[in-house]
mmCIF file of C-alpha atoms in Angstrom:
data_model
loop_
_atom_site.group_PDB
_atom_site.id
_atom_site.type_symbol
_atom_site.label_atom_id
_atom_site.label_comp_id
_atom_site.label_asym_id
_atom_site.label_seq_id
_atom_site.Cartn_x
_atom_site.Cartn_y
_atom_site.Cartn_z
ATOM 1 C CA UNK A 119 -0.031 -0.037 -0.006
ATOM 2 C CA UNK A 120 2.942 2.339 0.879
ATOM 3 C CA UNK A 121 4.447 1.583 -2.497
ATOM 4 C CA UNK A 122 1.204 2.474 -4.284
ATOM 5 C CA UNK A 123 0.897 5.746 -2.381
ATOM 6 C CA UNK A 124 4.478 6.626 -3.331
ATOM 7 C CA UNK A 125 3.776 5.957 -6.968
ATOM 8 C CA UNK A 126 0.618 8.169 -6.864
ATOM 9 C CA UNK A 127 2.514 10.895 -5.049
ATOM 10 C CA UNK A 128 5.307 10.799 -7.576
ATOM 11 C CA UNK A 129 2.881 10.913 -10.463
ATOM 12 C CA UNK A 130 1.033 13.953 -9.030
ATOM 13 C CA UNK A 131 4.380 15.703 -8.560
ATOM 14 C CA UNK A 132 5.319 15.059 -12.231
ATOM 15 C CA UNK A 133 1.909 16.445 -13.321
ATOM 16 C CA UNK A 134 2.446 19.529 -11.111
ATOM 17 C CA UNK A 135 5.906 20.160 -12.515
ATOM 18 C CA UNK A 136 4.592 19.619 -16.071
ATOM 19 C CA UNK A 137 1.721 21.991 -15.523
ATOM 20 C CA UNK A 138 3.991 24.570 -13.913
ATOM 21 C CA UNK A 139 6.259 24.298 -16.894
ATOM 22 C CA UNK A 140 3.372 24.882 -19.279
ATOM 23 C CA UNK A 141 2.155 27.915 -17.445
ATOM 24 C CA UNK A 142 5.703 29.230 -17.260
ATOM 25 C CA UNK A 143 5.925 29.465 -21.019
ATOM 26 C CA UNK A 144 2.708 31.506 -21.320
ATOM 27 C CA UNK A 145 3.187 35.185 -22.434
ATOM 28 C CA UNK A 146 0.533 37.874 -22.285
ATOM 29 C CA UNK A 147 0.405 41.042 -24.417
ATOM 30 C CA UNK A 148 -2.186 43.735 -24.826
ATOM 31 C CA UNK A 149 -2.962 44.569 -28.441
ATOM 32 C CA UNK A 150 -5.345 46.842 -30.445
ATOM 33 C CA UNK A 151 -8.186 44.949 -32.149
ATOM 34 C CA UNK A 152 -11.068 46.751 -33.819
ATOM 35 C CA UNK A 153 -14.618 45.766 -33.226
ATOM 36 C CA UNK A 154 -18.063 46.975 -32.161
ATOM 37 C CA UNK A 155 -20.079 44.659 -30.054
ATOM 38 C CA UNK A 156 -20.608 41.354 -28.156
ATOM 39 C CA UNK A 157 -20.978 39.514 -31.420
ATOM 40 C CA UNK A 158 -17.538 40.820 -32.427
ATOM 41 C CA UNK A 159 -16.133 39.740 -29.078
ATOM 42 C CA UNK A 160 -17.411 36.210 -29.580
ATOM 43 C CA UNK A 161 -15.905 35.995 -33.175
ATOM 44 C CA UNK A 162 -12.574 37.587 -32.159
ATOM 45 C CA UNK A 163 -12.066 35.295 -29.208
ATOM 46 C CA UNK A 164 -13.180 32.169 -31.178
ATOM 47 C CA UNK A 165 -10.700 33.015 -33.914
ATOM 48 C CA UNK A 166 -7.749 33.605 -31.490
ATOM 49 C CA UNK A 167 -8.447 30.918 -28.990
ATOM 50 C CA UNK A 168 -6.713 27.540 -29.283
ATOM 51 C CA UNK A 169 -4.991 24.952 -27.101
ATOM 52 C CA UNK A 170 -1.896 27.264 -27.113
ATOM 53 C CA UNK A 171 -3.564 30.724 -26.880
ATOM 54 C CA UNK A 172 -6.333 32.650 -25.175
ATOM 55 C CA UNK A 173 -7.832 36.006 -26.203
ATOM 56 C CA UNK A 174 -9.936 38.302 -23.921
ATOM 57 C CA UNK A 175 -11.305 41.244 -26.031
ATOM 58 C CA UNK A 176 -12.547 44.425 -24.353
ATOM 59 C CA UNK A 177 -15.329 46.154 -26.275
ATOM 60 C CA UNK A 178 -14.817 49.470 -24.362
ATOM 61 C CA UNK A 179 -11.268 50.196 -25.214
ATOM 62 C CA UNK A 180 -10.916 47.973 -28.319
ATOM 63 C CA UNK A 181 -8.006 46.095 -26.913
ATOM 64 C CA UNK A 182 -7.331 42.426 -26.137
ATOM 65 C CA UNK A 183 -5.203 40.581 -23.702
ATOM 66 C CA UNK A 184 -3.592 37.799 -25.741
ATOM 67 C CA UNK A 185 -2.024 35.009 -23.753
ATOM 68 C CA UNK A 186 -0.064 32.349 -25.725
ATOM 69 C CA UNK A 187 2.452 29.572 -25.291
ATOM 70 C CA UNK A 188 5.540 31.062 -26.885
ATOM 71 C CA UNK A 189 7.125 27.643 -27.309
ATOM 72 C CA UNK A 190 4.212 26.486 -29.529
ATOM 73 C CA UNK A 191 2.763 29.610 -31.275
ATOM 74 C CA UNK A 192 3.272 33.348 -31.501
ATOM 75 C CA UNK A 193 1.332 36.599 -31.284
ATOM 76 C CA UNK A 194 1.669 36.896 -35.084
ATOM 77 C CA UNK A 195 -0.197 33.599 -35.578
ATOM 78 C CA UNK A 196 -3.025 34.650 -33.242
ATOM 79 C CA UNK A 197 -3.415 38.082 -34.778
ATOM 80 C CA UNK A 198 -3.362 36.687 -38.313
ATOM 81 C CA UNK A 199 -6.214 34.291 -37.484
ATOM 82 C CA UNK A 200 -8.251 37.139 -36.014
ATOM 83 C CA UNK A 201 -7.690 39.203 -39.178
ATOM 84 C CA UNK A 202 -8.802 36.282 -41.292
ATOM 85 C CA UNK A 203 -11.988 36.322 -39.251
ATOM 86 C CA UNK A 204 -12.659 39.879 -40.373
ATOM 87 C CA UNK A 205 -11.061 42.045 -37.629
ATOM 88 C CA UNK A 206 -8.346 44.588 -38.129
ATOM 89 C CA UNK A 207 -5.550 44.659 -35.519
ATOM 90 C CA UNK A 208 -2.302 46.430 -34.947
ATOM 91 C CA UNK A 209 -0.327 43.813 -37.040
ATOM 92 C CA UNK A 210 -2.819 42.622 -39.766
ATOM 93 C CA UNK A 211 -5.781 43.966 -41.619
ATOM 94 C CA UNK A 212 -8.695 41.793 -42.542
ATOM 95 C CA UNK A 213 -9.297 40.976 -46.229
ATOM 96 C CA UNK A 214 -11.866 43.381 -47.642
ATOM 97 C CA UNK A 215 -14.359 40.672 -48.709
ATOM 98 C CA UNK A 216 -14.197 39.085 -45.218
ATOM 99 C CA UNK A 217 -14.904 42.392 -43.575
ATOM 100 C CA UNK A 218 -17.820 42.974 -45.936
ATOM 101 C CA UNK A 219 -19.376 39.750 -44.886
ATOM 102 C CA UNK A 220 -19.519 40.708 -41.194
ATOM 103 C CA UNK A 221 -22.986 41.400 -39.784
ATOM 104 C CA UNK A 222 -23.990 45.039 -40.180
ATOM 105 C CA UNK A 223 -23.637 45.810 -36.461
ATOM 106 C CA UNK A 224 -20.033 44.330 -36.558
ATOM 107 C CA UNK A 225 -18.753 46.496 -39.408
ATOM 108 C CA UNK A 226 -16.555 48.742 -37.301
ATOM 109 C CA UNK A 227 -14.871 51.873 -38.560
ATOM 110 C CA UNK A 228 -11.588 50.831 -40.151
ATOM 111 C CA UNK A 229 -9.087 53.251 -38.647
ATOM 112 C CA UNK A 230 -6.129 50.841 -38.068
ATOM 113 C CA UNK A 231 -3.218 50.421 -40.442
ATOM 114 C CA UNK A 232 -0.940 47.400 -40.150
ATOM 115 C CA UNK A 233 2.832 48.336 -40.163
ATOM 116 C CA UNK A 234 5.181 46.208 -42.352
ATOM 117 C CA UNK A 235 7.069 43.560 -40.398
ATOM 118 C CA UNK A 236 10.424 45.155 -41.463
ATOM 119 C CA UNK A 237 10.086 48.626 -42.988
ATOM 120 C CA UNK A 238 13.765 48.593 -44.223
ATOM 121 C CA UNK A 239 12.932 45.608 -46.515
ATOM 122 C CA UNK A 240 9.656 46.835 -47.914
ATOM 123 C CA UNK A 241 9.319 47.081 -51.696
ATOM 124 C CA UNK A 242 8.861 50.831 -51.337
ATOM 125 C CA UNK A 243 12.111 51.403 -49.635
ATOM 126 C CA UNK A 244 13.948 49.191 -52.205
ATOM 127 C CA UNK A 245 12.365 51.262 -54.979
ATOM 128 C CA UNK A 246 13.513 54.430 -53.357
ATOM 129 C CA UNK A 247 17.114 53.145 -53.095
ATOM 130 C CA UNK A 248 17.453 51.444 -56.421
ATOM 131 C CA UNK A 249 14.953 53.231 -58.608
ATOM 132 C CA UNK A 250 12.996 49.972 -59.351
ATOM 133 C CA UNK A 251 11.481 46.965 -57.657
ATOM 134 C CA UNK A 252 10.957 43.452 -58.976
ATOM 135 C CA UNK A 253 8.118 42.863 -56.442
ATOM 136 C CA UNK A 254 5.186 45.163 -56.036
ATOM 137 C CA UNK A 255 2.928 45.522 -53.098
ATOM 138 C CA UNK A 256 -0.487 43.721 -53.317
ATOM 139 C CA UNK A 257 -2.092 47.199 -53.721
ATOM 140 C CA UNK A 258 -4.569 47.074 -56.536
ATOM 141 C CA UNK A 259 -4.519 43.306 -56.818
ATOM 142 C CA UNK A 260 -5.734 42.590 -53.384
ATOM 143 C CA UNK A 261 -9.407 42.587 -54.426
ATOM 144 C CA UNK A 262 -8.511 39.957 -56.972
ATOM 145 C CA UNK A 263 -6.934 37.763 -54.284
ATOM 146 C CA UNK A 264 -9.872 38.292 -51.920
ATOM 147 C CA UNK A 265 -12.389 37.251 -54.556
ATOM 148 C CA UNK A 266 -10.227 34.253 -55.552
ATOM 149 C CA UNK A 267 -10.385 32.890 -51.960
ATOM 150 C CA UNK A 268 -14.142 33.337 -52.008
ATOM 151 C CA UNK A 269 -14.256 31.143 -55.129
ATOM 152 C CA UNK A 270 -12.016 28.576 -53.466
ATOM 153 C CA UNK A 271 -14.309 28.442 -50.366
ATOM 154 C CA UNK A 272 -17.322 27.952 -52.534
ATOM 155 C CA UNK A 273 -15.714 24.981 -54.369
ATOM 156 C CA UNK A 274 -14.695 23.473 -50.999
ATOM 157 C CA UNK A 275 -18.454 23.715 -50.128
ATOM 158 C CA UNK A 276 -19.371 22.217 -53.596
ATOM 159 C CA UNK A 277 -21.675 25.227 -54.208
ATOM 160 C CA UNK A 278 -21.910 25.624 -57.961
ATOM 161 C CA UNK A 279 -24.214 28.650 -57.864
ATOM 162 C CA UNK A 280 -21.989 30.577 -55.505
ATOM 163 C CA UNK A 281 -18.954 29.780 -57.630
ATOM 164 C CA UNK A 282 -20.781 31.205 -60.711
ATOM 165 C CA UNK A 283 -21.793 34.289 -58.739
ATOM 166 C CA UNK A 284 -18.267 34.780 -57.380
ATOM 167 C CA UNK A 285 -16.802 34.357 -60.799
ATOM 168 C CA UNK A 286 -19.097 37.174 -62.089
ATOM 169 C CA UNK A 287 -17.952 39.378 -59.216
ATOM 170 C CA UNK A 288 -14.289 38.685 -60.094
ATOM 171 C CA UNK A 289 -15.005 39.445 -63.824
ATOM 172 C CA UNK A 290 -16.557 42.822 -62.770
ATOM 173 C CA UNK A 291 -13.531 43.615 -60.560
ATOM 174 C CA UNK A 292 -11.153 42.882 -63.396
ATOM 175 C CA UNK A 293 -12.775 45.612 -65.566
ATOM 176 C CA UNK A 294 -12.194 48.211 -62.792
ATOM 177 C CA UNK A 295 -8.441 47.877 -62.869
ATOM 178 C CA UNK A 296 -6.712 50.776 -64.543
ATOM 179 C CA UNK A 297 -3.148 50.565 -65.748
ATOM 180 C CA UNK A 298 -2.565 54.160 -64.627
ATOM 181 C CA UNK A 299 -3.281 53.106 -60.998
ATOM 182 C CA UNK A 300 -0.694 50.287 -61.091
ATOM 183 C CA UNK A 301 2.988 50.428 -60.258
ATOM 184 C CA UNK A 302 5.496 49.569 -62.953
ATOM 185 C CA UNK A 303 5.814 46.027 -61.462
ATOM 186 C CA UNK A 304 2.035 45.627 -61.275
ATOM 187 C CA UNK A 305 1.589 46.781 -64.858
ATOM 188 C CA UNK A 306 4.052 44.199 -66.105
ATOM 189 C CA UNK A 307 2.459 41.366 -64.005
ATOM 190 C CA UNK A 308 -1.041 42.382 -65.235
ATOM 191 C CA UNK A 309 -0.035 42.609 -68.817
ATOM 192 C CA UNK A 310 1.167 39.047 -68.580
ATOM 193 C CA UNK A 311 -1.715 37.523 -66.667
ATOM 194 C CA UNK A 312 -4.803 39.640 -67.580
ATOM 195 C CA UNK A 313 -6.094 37.743 -70.633
ATOM 196 C CA UNK A 314 -5.745 34.275 -69.033
ATOM 197 C CA UNK A 315 -7.397 35.267 -65.758
ATOM 198 C CA UNK A 316 -10.267 36.953 -67.598
ATOM 199 C CA UNK A 317 -10.643 33.843 -69.826
ATOM 200 C CA UNK A 318 -10.779 31.344 -66.954
ATOM 201 C CA UNK A 319 -13.056 33.636 -64.908
ATOM 202 C CA UNK A 320 -15.523 33.555 -67.825
ATOM 203 C CA UNK A 321 -15.259 29.750 -68.087
ATOM 204 C CA UNK A 322 -16.122 29.483 -64.338
ATOM 205 C CA UNK A 323 -19.299 31.576 -64.886
ATOM 206 C CA UNK A 324 -20.405 29.552 -67.893
ATOM 207 C CA UNK A 325 -19.526 26.035 -66.683
ATOM 208 C CA UNK A 326 -22.551 23.794 -66.743
ATOM 209 C CA UNK A 327 -21.622 21.801 -63.699
ATOM 210 C CA UNK A 328 -19.229 21.725 -60.669
ATOM 211 C CA UNK A 329 -16.800 19.377 -62.355
ATOM 212 C CA UNK A 330 -16.133 21.751 -65.216
ATOM 213 C CA UNK A 331 -15.845 24.652 -62.659
ATOM 214 C CA UNK A 332 -13.184 22.795 -60.790
ATOM 215 C CA UNK A 333 -11.166 22.110 -64.023
ATOM 216 C CA UNK A 334 -11.308 25.815 -64.819
ATOM 217 C CA UNK A 335 -10.267 26.616 -61.303
ATOM 218 C CA UNK A 336 -7.022 24.656 -61.837
ATOM 219 C CA UNK A 337 -5.994 27.063 -64.591
ATOM 220 C CA UNK A 338 -7.261 30.177 -62.716
ATOM 221 C CA UNK A 339 -5.221 29.095 -59.714
ATOM 222 C CA UNK A 340 -2.001 28.799 -61.802
ATOM 223 C CA UNK A 341 -2.522 32.339 -63.132
ATOM 224 C CA UNK A 342 -3.353 33.892 -59.766
ATOM 225 C CA UNK A 343 -0.244 32.152 -58.343
ATOM 226 C CA UNK A 344 1.878 33.864 -60.985
ATOM 227 C CA UNK A 345 0.285 37.222 -60.087
ATOM 228 C CA UNK A 346 0.835 36.607 -56.413
ATOM 229 C CA UNK A 347 4.553 35.829 -56.914
ATOM 230 C CA UNK A 348 5.068 39.213 -58.605
ATOM 231 C CA UNK A 349 2.704 41.292 -56.501
ATOM 232 C CA UNK A 350 2.265 39.646 -53.061
ATOM 233 C CA UNK A 351 -0.953 39.549 -51.133
ATOM 234 C CA UNK A 352 -1.063 41.426 -47.780
ATOM 235 C CA UNK A 353 -1.380 38.245 -45.745
ATOM 236 C CA UNK A 354 0.591 34.995 -45.746
ATOM 237 C CA UNK A 355 -0.643 32.684 -48.573
ATOM 238 C CA UNK A 356 -0.152 28.964 -48.891
ATOM 239 C CA UNK A 357 0.128 27.118 -52.258
ATOM 240 C CA UNK A 358 -1.354 23.674 -51.749
ATOM 241 C CA UNK A 359 -1.650 20.654 -54.001
ATOM 242 C CA UNK A 360 -4.080 17.812 -54.502
ATOM 243 C CA UNK A 361 -2.015 14.922 -55.992
ATOM 244 C CA UNK A 362 -5.101 12.985 -57.259
ATOM 245 C CA UNK A 363 -7.056 15.490 -59.323
ATOM 246 C CA UNK A 364 -6.778 15.650 -63.117
ATOM 247 C CA UNK A 365 -6.236 11.887 -63.502
ATOM 248 C CA UNK A 366 -3.409 11.714 -61.014
ATOM 249 C CA UNK A 367 -1.521 14.744 -62.638
ATOM 250 C CA UNK A 368 -2.376 16.778 -59.672
ATOM 251 C CA UNK A 369 -3.629 20.400 -59.219
ATOM 252 C CA UNK A 370 -2.683 23.360 -57.063
ATOM 253 C CA UNK A 371 -4.604 26.095 -55.347
ATOM 254 C CA UNK A 372 -3.957 29.047 -53.015
ATOM 255 C CA UNK A 373 -5.256 29.414 -49.436
ATOM 256 C CA UNK A 374 -5.083 31.710 -46.538
ATOM 257 C CA UNK A 375 -5.151 28.746 -44.162
ATOM 258 C CA UNK A 376 -2.475 26.144 -43.673
ATOM 259 C CA UNK A 377 -5.144 23.461 -42.897
ATOM 260 C CA UNK A 378 -5.945 21.618 -46.117
ATOM 261 C CA UNK A 379 -9.525 22.059 -47.463
ATOM 262 C CA UNK A 380 -9.502 20.588 -50.928
ATOM 263 C CA UNK A 381 -11.610 22.624 -53.491
ATOM 264 C CA UNK A 382 -11.260 19.850 -56.147
ATOM 265 C CA UNK A 383 -13.111 17.169 -54.136
ATOM 266 C CA UNK A 384 -14.887 19.096 -51.319
ATOM 267 C CA UNK A 385 -16.268 16.874 -48.560
ATOM 268 C CA UNK A 386 -15.534 13.800 -50.638
ATOM 269 C CA UNK A 387 -11.799 14.153 -49.782
ATOM 270 C CA UNK A 388 -11.643 17.307 -47.909
ATOM 271 C CA UNK A 389 -8.148 17.001 -46.380
ATOM 272 C CA UNK A 390 -6.486 15.382 -49.361
ATOM 273 C CA UNK A 391 -3.368 17.406 -50.292
ATOM 274 C CA UNK A 392 -0.382 19.273 -48.750
ATOM 275 C CA UNK A 393 1.202 22.693 -48.550
ATOM 276 C CA UNK A 394 3.995 22.903 -51.122
ATOM 277 C CA UNK A 395 4.941 26.615 -50.818
ATOM 278 C CA UNK A 396 4.419 29.729 -48.696
ATOM 279 C CA UNK A 397 3.999 33.162 -50.345
ATOM 280 C CA UNK A 398 5.055 36.054 -48.031
#
C-alpha cells in the first residue's frame, strides 16, 4: 500500500511540474483589435483561442489581452487568425471581402493600419534606393486575391451557384483595374496575366456543372499564383496541391489557411493534399 501511495505521489508531482512548466511558457500581451459589439467579441475570441492561446477582448477600449504559449505559437499567428475572421488589428488587416461579410452591427470603422514587419525591407524602400522593384505591393490586386479565396471556399463547399456568382464578381472587378493606377511592376504582371485570368473567370461563370468549374479553377489558380509571386498579397498565402485531381496529374490552389480544405473534391476528400509553398 505504501508503494502504491508513493507511486501516486510521484505521479502527481510530475503532473504539477509539467503544468507549472506549461504555465511558465505563457506570455501575455495587450494589443489593439477593432470591433463593435458582443458578437464581435465572440468572433474575435473564437478566432484567436486555441490549445496554445487565449484571447480576452474588451469592447470598451478596443484592446485584447492575448496569452499564448511562446514555445508553440506566436502573437503573429493569433493576430493573423483574427484578421482572417474579419477584424483589423495592430499587425494585420482583414481581407476586404471578409470584412464586408460581417454582420452590419459588426462592421466597425476601419481606422487601423498594419505596419510592415520590417520597414527597411519593404518594396517601397527598395524602390527608393534602387529606382525599381521586382516585387510590387499587393495594392490594386488585393481585391482579386480576396475574390479568388471566396471562389475557393465555394468550391470546397461544392456550391456551384456561389462559384458562378463569385466568378461574375471577379470578372466585374477585373474591368475596374486601370493601368494608370498600377505600379510599374504591377503593370508588367497584369499585362502578362490579364487575358488568361479573364478567360478562366468567364469559363467558371459559364460552366454547366461543378466538375467543369473545378477544371477551370485549376487554370485560374495557376494564373493567380503567378500574379501573387510578382505582387504579393497582404497576408501569408499557402500554395497547396491535391495529388489525385486531373487523372493523377495533380492540381494546385492558393489558401489563406495552412489546414487543407480541398476545392477539387470538397467533402468527398476534404483533407487530401499538402502545402508545397508559402508566399510572403
